[in-house]
mmCIF file of C-alpha atoms in Angstrom:
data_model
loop_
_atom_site.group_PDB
_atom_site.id
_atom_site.type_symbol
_atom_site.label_atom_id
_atom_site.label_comp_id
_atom_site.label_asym_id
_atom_site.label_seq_id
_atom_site.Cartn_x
_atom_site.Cartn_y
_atom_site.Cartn_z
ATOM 1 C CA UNK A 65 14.770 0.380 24.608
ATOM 2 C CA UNK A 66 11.622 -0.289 22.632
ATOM 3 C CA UNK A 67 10.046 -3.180 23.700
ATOM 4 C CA UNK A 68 6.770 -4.885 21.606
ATOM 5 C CA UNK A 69 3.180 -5.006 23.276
ATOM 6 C CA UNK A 70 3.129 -8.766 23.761
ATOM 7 C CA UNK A 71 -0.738 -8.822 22.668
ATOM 8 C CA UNK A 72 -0.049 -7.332 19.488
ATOM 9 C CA UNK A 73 -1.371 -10.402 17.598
ATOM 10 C CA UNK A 74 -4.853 -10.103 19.504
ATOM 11 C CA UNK A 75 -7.219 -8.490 17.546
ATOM 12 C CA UNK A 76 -5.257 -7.575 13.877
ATOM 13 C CA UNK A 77 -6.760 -10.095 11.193
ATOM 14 C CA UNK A 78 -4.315 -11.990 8.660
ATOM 15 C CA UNK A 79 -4.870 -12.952 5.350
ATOM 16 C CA UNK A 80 -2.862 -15.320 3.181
ATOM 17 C CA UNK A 81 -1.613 -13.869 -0.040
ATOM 18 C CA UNK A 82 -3.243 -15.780 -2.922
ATOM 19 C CA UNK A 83 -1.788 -19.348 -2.258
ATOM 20 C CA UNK A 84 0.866 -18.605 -0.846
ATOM 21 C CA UNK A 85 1.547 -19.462 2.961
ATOM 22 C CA UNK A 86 2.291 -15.307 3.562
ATOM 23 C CA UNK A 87 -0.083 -13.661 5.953
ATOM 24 C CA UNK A 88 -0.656 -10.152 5.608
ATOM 25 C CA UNK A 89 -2.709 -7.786 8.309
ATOM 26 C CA UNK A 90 -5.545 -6.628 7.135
ATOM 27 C CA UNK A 91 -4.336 -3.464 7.185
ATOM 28 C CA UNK A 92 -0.355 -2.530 6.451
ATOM 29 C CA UNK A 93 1.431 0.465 7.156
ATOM 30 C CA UNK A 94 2.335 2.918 3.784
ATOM 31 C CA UNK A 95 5.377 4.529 4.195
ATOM 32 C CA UNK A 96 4.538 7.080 1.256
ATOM 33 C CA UNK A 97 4.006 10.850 2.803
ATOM 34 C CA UNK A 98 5.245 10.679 6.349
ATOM 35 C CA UNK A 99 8.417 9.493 6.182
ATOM 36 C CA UNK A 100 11.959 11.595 5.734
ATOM 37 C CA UNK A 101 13.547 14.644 7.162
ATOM 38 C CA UNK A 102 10.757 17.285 7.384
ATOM 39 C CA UNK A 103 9.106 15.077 9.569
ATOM 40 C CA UNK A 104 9.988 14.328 13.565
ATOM 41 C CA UNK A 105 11.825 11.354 13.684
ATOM 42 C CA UNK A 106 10.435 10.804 16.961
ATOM 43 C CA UNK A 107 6.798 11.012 15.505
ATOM 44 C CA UNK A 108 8.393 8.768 12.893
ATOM 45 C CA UNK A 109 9.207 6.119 15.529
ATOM 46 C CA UNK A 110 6.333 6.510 17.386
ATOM 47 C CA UNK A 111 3.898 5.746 14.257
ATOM 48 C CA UNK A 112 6.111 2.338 13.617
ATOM 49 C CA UNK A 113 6.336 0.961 17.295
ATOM 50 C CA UNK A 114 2.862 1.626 17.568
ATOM 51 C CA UNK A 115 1.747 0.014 14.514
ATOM 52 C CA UNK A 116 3.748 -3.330 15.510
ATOM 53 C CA UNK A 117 2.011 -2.909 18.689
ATOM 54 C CA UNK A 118 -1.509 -2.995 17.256
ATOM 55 C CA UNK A 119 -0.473 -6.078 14.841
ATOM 56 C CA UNK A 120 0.687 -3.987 11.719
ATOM 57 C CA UNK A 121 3.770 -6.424 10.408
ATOM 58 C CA UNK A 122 3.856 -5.201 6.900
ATOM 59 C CA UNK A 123 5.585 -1.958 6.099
ATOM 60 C CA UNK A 124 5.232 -1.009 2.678
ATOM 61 C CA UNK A 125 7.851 1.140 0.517
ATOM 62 C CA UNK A 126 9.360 2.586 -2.696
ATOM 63 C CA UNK A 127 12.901 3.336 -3.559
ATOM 64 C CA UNK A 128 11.204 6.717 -4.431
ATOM 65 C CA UNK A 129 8.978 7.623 -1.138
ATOM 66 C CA UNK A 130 9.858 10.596 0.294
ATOM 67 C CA UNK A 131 10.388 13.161 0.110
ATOM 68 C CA UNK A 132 13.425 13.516 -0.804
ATOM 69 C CA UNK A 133 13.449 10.329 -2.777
ATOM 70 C CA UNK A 134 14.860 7.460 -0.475
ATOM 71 C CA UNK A 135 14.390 9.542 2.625
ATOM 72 C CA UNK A 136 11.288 6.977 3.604
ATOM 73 C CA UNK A 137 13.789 3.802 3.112
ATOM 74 C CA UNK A 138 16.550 5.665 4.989
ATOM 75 C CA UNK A 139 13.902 6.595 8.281
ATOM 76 C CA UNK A 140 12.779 3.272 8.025
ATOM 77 C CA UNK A 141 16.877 1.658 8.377
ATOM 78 C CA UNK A 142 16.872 4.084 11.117
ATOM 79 C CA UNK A 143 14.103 2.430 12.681
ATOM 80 C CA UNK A 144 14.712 -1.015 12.214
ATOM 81 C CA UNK A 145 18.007 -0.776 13.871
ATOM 82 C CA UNK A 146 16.819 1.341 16.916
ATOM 83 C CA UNK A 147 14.115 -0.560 18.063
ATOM 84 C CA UNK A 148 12.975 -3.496 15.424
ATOM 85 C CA UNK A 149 16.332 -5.563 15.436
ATOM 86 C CA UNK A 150 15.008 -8.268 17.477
ATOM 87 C CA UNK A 151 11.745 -8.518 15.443
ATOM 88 C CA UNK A 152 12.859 -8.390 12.298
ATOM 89 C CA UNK A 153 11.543 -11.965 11.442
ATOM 90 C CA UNK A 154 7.986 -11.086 12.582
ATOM 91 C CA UNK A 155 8.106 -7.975 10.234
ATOM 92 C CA UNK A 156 7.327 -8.480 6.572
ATOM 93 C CA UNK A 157 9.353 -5.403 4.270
ATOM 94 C CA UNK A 158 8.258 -4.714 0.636
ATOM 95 C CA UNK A 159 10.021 -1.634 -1.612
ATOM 96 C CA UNK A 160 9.762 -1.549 -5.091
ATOM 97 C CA UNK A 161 11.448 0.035 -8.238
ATOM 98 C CA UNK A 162 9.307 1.800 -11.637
ATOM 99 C CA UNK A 163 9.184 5.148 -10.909
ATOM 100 C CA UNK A 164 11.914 8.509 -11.372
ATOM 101 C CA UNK A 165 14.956 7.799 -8.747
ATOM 102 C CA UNK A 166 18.198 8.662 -10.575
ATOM 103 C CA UNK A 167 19.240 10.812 -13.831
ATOM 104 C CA UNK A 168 19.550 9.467 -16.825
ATOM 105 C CA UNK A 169 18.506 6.334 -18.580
ATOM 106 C CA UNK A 170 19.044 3.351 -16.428
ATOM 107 C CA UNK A 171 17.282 5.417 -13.324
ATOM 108 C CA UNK A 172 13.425 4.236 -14.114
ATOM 109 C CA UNK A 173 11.137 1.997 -15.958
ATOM 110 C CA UNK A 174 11.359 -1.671 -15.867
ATOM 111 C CA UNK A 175 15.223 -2.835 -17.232
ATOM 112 C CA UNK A 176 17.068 -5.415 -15.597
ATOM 113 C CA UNK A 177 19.721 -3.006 -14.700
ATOM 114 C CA UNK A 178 17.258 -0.426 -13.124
ATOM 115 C CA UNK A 179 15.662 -3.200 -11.130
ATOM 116 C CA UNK A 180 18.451 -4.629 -9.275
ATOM 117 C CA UNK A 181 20.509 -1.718 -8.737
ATOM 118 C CA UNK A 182 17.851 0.185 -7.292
ATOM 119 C CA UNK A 183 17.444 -2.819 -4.955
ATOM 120 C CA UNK A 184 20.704 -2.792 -3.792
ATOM 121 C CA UNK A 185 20.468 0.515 -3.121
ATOM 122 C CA UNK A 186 17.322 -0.250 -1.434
ATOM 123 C CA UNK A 187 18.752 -2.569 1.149
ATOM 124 C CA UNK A 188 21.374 -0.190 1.870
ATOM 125 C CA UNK A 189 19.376 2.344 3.294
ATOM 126 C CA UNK A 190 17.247 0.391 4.801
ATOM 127 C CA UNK A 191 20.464 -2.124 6.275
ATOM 128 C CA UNK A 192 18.641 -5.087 5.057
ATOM 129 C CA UNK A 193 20.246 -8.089 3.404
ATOM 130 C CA UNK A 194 17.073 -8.834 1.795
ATOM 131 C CA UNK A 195 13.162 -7.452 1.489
ATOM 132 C CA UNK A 196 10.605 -9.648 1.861
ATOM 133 C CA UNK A 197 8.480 -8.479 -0.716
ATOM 134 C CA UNK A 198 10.238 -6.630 -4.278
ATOM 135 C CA UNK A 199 7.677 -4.926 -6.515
ATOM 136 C CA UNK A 200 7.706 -3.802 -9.889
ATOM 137 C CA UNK A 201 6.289 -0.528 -9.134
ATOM 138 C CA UNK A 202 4.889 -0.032 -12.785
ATOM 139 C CA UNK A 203 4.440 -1.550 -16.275
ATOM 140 C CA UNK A 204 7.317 -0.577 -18.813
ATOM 141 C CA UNK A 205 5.620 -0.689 -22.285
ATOM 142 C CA UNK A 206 9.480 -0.223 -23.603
ATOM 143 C CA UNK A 207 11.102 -3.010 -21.994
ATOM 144 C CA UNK A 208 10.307 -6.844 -22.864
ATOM 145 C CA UNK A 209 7.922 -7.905 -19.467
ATOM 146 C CA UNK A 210 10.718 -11.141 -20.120
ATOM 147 C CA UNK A 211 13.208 -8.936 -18.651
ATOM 148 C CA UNK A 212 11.477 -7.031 -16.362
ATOM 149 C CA UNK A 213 9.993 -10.401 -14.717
ATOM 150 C CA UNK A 214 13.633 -12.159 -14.950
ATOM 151 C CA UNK A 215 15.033 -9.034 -12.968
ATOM 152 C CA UNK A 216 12.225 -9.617 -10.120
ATOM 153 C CA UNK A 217 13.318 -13.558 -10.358
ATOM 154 C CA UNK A 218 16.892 -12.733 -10.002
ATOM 155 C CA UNK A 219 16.330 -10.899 -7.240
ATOM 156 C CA UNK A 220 14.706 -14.357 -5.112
ATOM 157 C CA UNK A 221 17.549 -16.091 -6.885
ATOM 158 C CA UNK A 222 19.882 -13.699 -5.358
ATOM 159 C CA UNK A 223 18.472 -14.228 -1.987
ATOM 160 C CA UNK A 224 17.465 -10.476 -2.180
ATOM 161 C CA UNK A 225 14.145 -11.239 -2.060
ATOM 162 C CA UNK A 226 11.590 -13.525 -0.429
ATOM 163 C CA UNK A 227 8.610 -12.775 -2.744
ATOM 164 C CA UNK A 228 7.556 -10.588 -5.752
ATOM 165 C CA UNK A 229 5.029 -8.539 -6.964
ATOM 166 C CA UNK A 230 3.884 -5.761 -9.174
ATOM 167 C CA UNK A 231 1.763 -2.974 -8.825
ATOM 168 C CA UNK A 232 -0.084 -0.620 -11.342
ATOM 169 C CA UNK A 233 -0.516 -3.550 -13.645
ATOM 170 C CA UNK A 234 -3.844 -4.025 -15.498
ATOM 171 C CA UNK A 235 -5.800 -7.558 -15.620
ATOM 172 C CA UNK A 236 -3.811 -8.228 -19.113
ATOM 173 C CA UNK A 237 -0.434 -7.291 -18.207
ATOM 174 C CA UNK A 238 -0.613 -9.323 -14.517
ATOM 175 C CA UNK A 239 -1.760 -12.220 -16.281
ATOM 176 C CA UNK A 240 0.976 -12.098 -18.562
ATOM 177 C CA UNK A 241 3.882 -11.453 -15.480
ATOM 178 C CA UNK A 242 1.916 -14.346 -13.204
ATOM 179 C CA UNK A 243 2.773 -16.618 -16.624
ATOM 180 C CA UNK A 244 6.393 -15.729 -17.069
ATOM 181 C CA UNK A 245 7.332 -15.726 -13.384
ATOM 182 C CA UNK A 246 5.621 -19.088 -13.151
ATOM 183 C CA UNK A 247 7.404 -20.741 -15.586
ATOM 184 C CA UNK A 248 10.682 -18.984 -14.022
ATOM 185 C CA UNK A 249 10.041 -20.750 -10.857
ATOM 186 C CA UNK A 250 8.891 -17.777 -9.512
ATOM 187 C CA UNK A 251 5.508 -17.311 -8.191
ATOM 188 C CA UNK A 252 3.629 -13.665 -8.679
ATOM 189 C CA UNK A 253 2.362 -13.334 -5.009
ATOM 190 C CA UNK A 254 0.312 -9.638 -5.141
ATOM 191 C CA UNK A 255 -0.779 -6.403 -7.392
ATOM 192 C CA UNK A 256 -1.093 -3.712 -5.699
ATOM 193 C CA UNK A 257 -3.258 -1.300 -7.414
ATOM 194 C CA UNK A 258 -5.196 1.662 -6.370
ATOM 195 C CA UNK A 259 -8.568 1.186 -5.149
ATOM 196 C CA UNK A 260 -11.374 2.561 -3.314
ATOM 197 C CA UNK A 261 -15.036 3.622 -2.926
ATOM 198 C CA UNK A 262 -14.004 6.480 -5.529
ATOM 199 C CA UNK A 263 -12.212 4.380 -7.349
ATOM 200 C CA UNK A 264 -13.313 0.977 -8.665
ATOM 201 C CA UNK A 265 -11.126 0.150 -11.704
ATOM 202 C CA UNK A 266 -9.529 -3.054 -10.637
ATOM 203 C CA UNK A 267 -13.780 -4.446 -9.712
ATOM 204 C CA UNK A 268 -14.733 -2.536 -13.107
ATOM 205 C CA UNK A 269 -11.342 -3.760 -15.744
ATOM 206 C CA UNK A 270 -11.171 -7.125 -14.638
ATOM 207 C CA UNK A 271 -8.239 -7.270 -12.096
ATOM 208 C CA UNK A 272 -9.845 -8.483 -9.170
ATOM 209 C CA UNK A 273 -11.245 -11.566 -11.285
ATOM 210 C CA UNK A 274 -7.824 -12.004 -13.160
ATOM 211 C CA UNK A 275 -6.175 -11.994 -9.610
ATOM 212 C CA UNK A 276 -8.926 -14.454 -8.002
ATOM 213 C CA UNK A 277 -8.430 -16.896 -11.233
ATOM 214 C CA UNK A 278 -4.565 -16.681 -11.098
ATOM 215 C CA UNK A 279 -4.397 -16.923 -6.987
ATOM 216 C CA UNK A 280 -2.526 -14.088 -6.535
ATOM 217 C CA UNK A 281 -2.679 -11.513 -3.556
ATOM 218 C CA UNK A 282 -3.923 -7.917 -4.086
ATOM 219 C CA UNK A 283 -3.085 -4.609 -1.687
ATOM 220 C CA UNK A 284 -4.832 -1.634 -2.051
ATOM 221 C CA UNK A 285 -2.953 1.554 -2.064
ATOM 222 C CA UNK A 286 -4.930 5.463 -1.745
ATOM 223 C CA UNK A 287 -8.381 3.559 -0.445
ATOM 224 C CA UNK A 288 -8.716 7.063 1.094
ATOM 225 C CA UNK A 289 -8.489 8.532 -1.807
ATOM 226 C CA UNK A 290 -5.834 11.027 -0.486
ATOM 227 C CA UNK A 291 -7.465 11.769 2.030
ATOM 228 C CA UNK A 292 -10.770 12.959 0.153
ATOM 229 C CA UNK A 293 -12.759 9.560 2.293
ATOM 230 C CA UNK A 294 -11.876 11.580 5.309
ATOM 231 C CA UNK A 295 -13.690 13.870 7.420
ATOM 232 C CA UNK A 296 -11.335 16.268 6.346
ATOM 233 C CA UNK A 297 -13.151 17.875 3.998
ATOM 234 C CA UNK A 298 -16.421 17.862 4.930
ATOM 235 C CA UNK A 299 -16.388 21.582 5.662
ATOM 236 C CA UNK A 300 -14.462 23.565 3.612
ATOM 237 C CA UNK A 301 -10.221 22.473 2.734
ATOM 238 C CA UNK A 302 -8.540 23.400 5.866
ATOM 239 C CA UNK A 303 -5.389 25.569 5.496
ATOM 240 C CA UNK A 304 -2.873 22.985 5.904
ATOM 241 C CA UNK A 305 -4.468 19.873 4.129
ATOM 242 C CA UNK A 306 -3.042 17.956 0.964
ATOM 243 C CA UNK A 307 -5.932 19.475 -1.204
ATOM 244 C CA UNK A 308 -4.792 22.963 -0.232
ATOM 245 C CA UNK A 309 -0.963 22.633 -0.590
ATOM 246 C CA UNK A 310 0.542 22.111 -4.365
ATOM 247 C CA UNK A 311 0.412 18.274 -4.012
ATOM 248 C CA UNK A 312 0.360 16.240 -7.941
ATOM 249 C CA UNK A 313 -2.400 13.858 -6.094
ATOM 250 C CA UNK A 314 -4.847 16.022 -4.899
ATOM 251 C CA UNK A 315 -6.043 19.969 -5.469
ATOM 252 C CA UNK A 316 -8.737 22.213 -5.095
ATOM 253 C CA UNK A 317 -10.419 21.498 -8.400
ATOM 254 C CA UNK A 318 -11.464 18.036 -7.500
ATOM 255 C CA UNK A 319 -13.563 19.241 -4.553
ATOM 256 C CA UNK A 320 -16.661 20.275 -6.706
ATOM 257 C CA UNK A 321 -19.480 21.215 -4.067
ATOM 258 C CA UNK A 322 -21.061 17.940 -6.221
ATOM 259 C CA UNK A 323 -18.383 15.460 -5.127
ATOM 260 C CA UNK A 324 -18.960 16.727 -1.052
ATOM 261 C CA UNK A 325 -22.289 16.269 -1.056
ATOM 262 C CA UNK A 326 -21.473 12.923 -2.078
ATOM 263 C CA UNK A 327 -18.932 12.581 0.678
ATOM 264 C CA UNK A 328 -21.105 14.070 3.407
ATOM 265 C CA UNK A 329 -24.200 11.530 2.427
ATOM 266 C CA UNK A 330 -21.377 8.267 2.714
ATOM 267 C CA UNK A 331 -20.503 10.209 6.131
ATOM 268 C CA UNK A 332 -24.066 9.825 6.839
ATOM 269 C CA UNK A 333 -24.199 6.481 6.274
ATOM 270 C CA UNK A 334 -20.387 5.247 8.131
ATOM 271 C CA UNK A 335 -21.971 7.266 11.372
ATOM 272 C CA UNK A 336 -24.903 5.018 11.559
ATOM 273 C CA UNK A 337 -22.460 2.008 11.336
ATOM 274 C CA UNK A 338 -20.380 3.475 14.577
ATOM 275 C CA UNK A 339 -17.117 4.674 12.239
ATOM 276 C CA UNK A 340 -15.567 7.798 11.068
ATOM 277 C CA UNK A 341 -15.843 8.018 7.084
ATOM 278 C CA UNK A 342 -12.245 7.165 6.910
ATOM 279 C CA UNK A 343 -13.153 3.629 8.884
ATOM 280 C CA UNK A 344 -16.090 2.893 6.873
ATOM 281 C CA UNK A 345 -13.669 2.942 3.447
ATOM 282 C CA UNK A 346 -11.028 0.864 4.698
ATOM 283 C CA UNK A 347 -13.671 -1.692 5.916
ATOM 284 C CA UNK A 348 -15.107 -1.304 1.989
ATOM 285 C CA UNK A 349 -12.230 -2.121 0.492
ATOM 286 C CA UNK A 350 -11.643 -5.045 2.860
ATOM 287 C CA UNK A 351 -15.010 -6.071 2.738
ATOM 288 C CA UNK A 352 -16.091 -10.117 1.839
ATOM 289 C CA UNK A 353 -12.073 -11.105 2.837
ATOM 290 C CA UNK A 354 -11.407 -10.366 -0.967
ATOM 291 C CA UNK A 355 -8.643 -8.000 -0.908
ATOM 292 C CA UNK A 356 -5.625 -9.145 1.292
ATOM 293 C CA UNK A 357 -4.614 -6.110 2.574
ATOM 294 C CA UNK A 358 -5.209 -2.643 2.655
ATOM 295 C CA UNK A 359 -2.610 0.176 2.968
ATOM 296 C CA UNK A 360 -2.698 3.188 5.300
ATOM 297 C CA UNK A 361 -0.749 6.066 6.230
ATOM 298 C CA UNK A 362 -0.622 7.711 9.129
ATOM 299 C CA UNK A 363 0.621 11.269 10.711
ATOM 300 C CA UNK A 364 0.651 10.188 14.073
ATOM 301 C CA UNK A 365 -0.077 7.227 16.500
ATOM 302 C CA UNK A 366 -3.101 8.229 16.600
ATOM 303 C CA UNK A 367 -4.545 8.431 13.470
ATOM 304 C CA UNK A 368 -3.140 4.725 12.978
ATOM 305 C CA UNK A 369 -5.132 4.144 15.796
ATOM 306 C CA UNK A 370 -8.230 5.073 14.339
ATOM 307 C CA UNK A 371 -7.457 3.116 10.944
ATOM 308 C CA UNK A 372 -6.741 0.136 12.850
ATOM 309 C CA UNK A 373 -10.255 0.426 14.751
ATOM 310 C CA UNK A 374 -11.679 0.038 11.544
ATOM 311 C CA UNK A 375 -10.873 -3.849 11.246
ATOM 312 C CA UNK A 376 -13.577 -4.246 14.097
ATOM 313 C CA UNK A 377 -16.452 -4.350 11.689
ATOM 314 C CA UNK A 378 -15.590 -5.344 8.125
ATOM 315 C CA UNK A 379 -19.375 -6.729 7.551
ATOM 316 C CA UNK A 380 -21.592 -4.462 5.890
ATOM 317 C CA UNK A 381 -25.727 -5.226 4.879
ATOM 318 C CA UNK A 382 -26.876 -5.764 1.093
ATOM 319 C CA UNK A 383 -28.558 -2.283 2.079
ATOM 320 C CA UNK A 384 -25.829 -0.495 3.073
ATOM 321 C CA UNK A 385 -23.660 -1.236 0.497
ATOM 322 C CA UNK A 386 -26.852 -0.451 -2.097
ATOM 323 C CA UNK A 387 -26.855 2.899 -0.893
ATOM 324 C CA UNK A 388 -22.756 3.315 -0.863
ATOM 325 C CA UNK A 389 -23.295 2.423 -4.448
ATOM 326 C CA UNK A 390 -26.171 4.766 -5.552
ATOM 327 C CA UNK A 391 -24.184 7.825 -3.957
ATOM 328 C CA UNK A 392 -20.840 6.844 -5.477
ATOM 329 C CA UNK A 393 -22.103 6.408 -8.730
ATOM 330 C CA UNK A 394 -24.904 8.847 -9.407
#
């Protein structure tokens, strides 16, 4: 019988979630890659208890995650009734809905009928009554945003949902869901886009500004860039990484000789700060207390260790993060 470290609120930092009175960790727990049946369970367990242990409360999902699609929701049920039952009010559980689950035409996008079926089916592989956080997981430029917001209000009205958010919306289009969902009754509390050292859109389009004027939280997904902000591939792509396997989200191509240079001159520069490269982006992104969370995953205990460790020094010097700059963007 799993029983929680009764320190685990030491040392994690919270963060409210725009103005809401939700605190997220500073860093949450992805259940994207790691998750379903050609993983361990046990080393599925083991990555959950000892996230709760270290202060991780958020566990993030998609209907979708995988693989197969759903397998991360069902490991996660699994989970949640083996060892989480008792703690299930000091656990926050977001899934979302946008992407490919189902054949046919009501099994993606944004409809109303997409929405709240897939979070039905949702919270029956996970043996929730409700999720704390519902996302739409992506704009529909098909479906009226009307509908697509009414879904995510229904959902709170339904009691199937505490909160809502979206993610992979642009400055425009979250503006646009913060004003329906308002007058709805509904508050917008985060966007979740992707974000990183490599990756600067939501600084460089406006989203970060649209999200401070419009108090809304924000949760970066891929800050390691897939594992690219790692010191995986400082010396050469090892056999069995992501880059050399036939993974949509990162190949061979993108490691140019140019781009690890690049990578082994930020390594450079997280060493002299006392972190792994990996620990020095996560304490980028979460740099200044703007962002409210960042996501993670994690193969083992271990490595969720080490991301965890990297909430220990979040301050960085105008010089450092001058130099950060001049080697990411050259």
């Amino acid at each position: 019988m799993y029983t929680a470290h009764p320190d685990r609120y030491a040392d994690m930092p919270y963060r409210r979630t725009g103005r809401s009175g939700l605190k997220l960790p500073a860093l949450s727990l992805g259940l994207w890659h790691n998750f379903g049946p050609d993983r361990p369970a046990g080393t599925q367990r083991a990555i959950l208890r000892r996230a709760f242990d270290l202060g991780v409360t958020h566990f993030d999902l998609a209907n979708n995650y995988g693989p197969p699609p759903g397998a991360a929701e069902t490991a996660l049920g699994e989970a949640l009734k083996a060892d989480f039952a008792p703690y299930r009010d000091e656990l926050v559980i977001s899934t979302k809905a946008g992407y490919l689950m189902w054949p046919g035409p009501y099994g993606e996008w944004g409809s109303r009928k997409y929405l709240l079926s897939s979070l039905d089916q949702s919270l029956s592989r996970m043996g929730l009554e409700y999720v704390d956080i519902f996302y739409s997981h992506r704009f529909d430029p098909d479906t009226p945003l009307e509908e697509t917001m009414g879904a995510l209000h229904t959902a709170v009205q339904q009691g199937k949902a505490l909160y809502v958010g979206v993610s992979n919306y642009n400055a425009e289009q979250t503006r646009e869901a913060a004003r329906i969902l308002g007058e709805l009754g509904t508050p917008l509390l985060i966007n979740q886009p992707r974000y990183s050292m490599l990756d600067r859109r939501p600084e460089d389009e406006g989203l970060m500004d649209a999200l401070d004027e419009l108090q809304v939280g924000s949760i970066a997904y891929s800050p390691l860039e897939q594992g690219l902000l790692t010191s995986r591939y400082l010396d050469g792509i090892p056999e069995d990484s992501r880059a050399a396997s036939d993974s949509p989200f990162l190949n061979t191509d993108a490691l140019t000789e140019e781009l690890v240079g690049r990578l082994r001159a930020l390594a450079d520069i997280a060493s002299a700060r006392g972190q792994s490269l990996a620990q020095m982006a996560l304490s980028w992104v979460l740099r200044g207390g703007r962002l409210t969370s960042a996501l993670v995953g994690a193969s083992s205990p271990q490595q969720l260790e080490d991301s965890v460790a990297a909430t220990r020094n979040l301050d960085f010097s105008d010089e450092e993060l001058a130099r950060i700059d001049a080697i990411v963007k050259q």
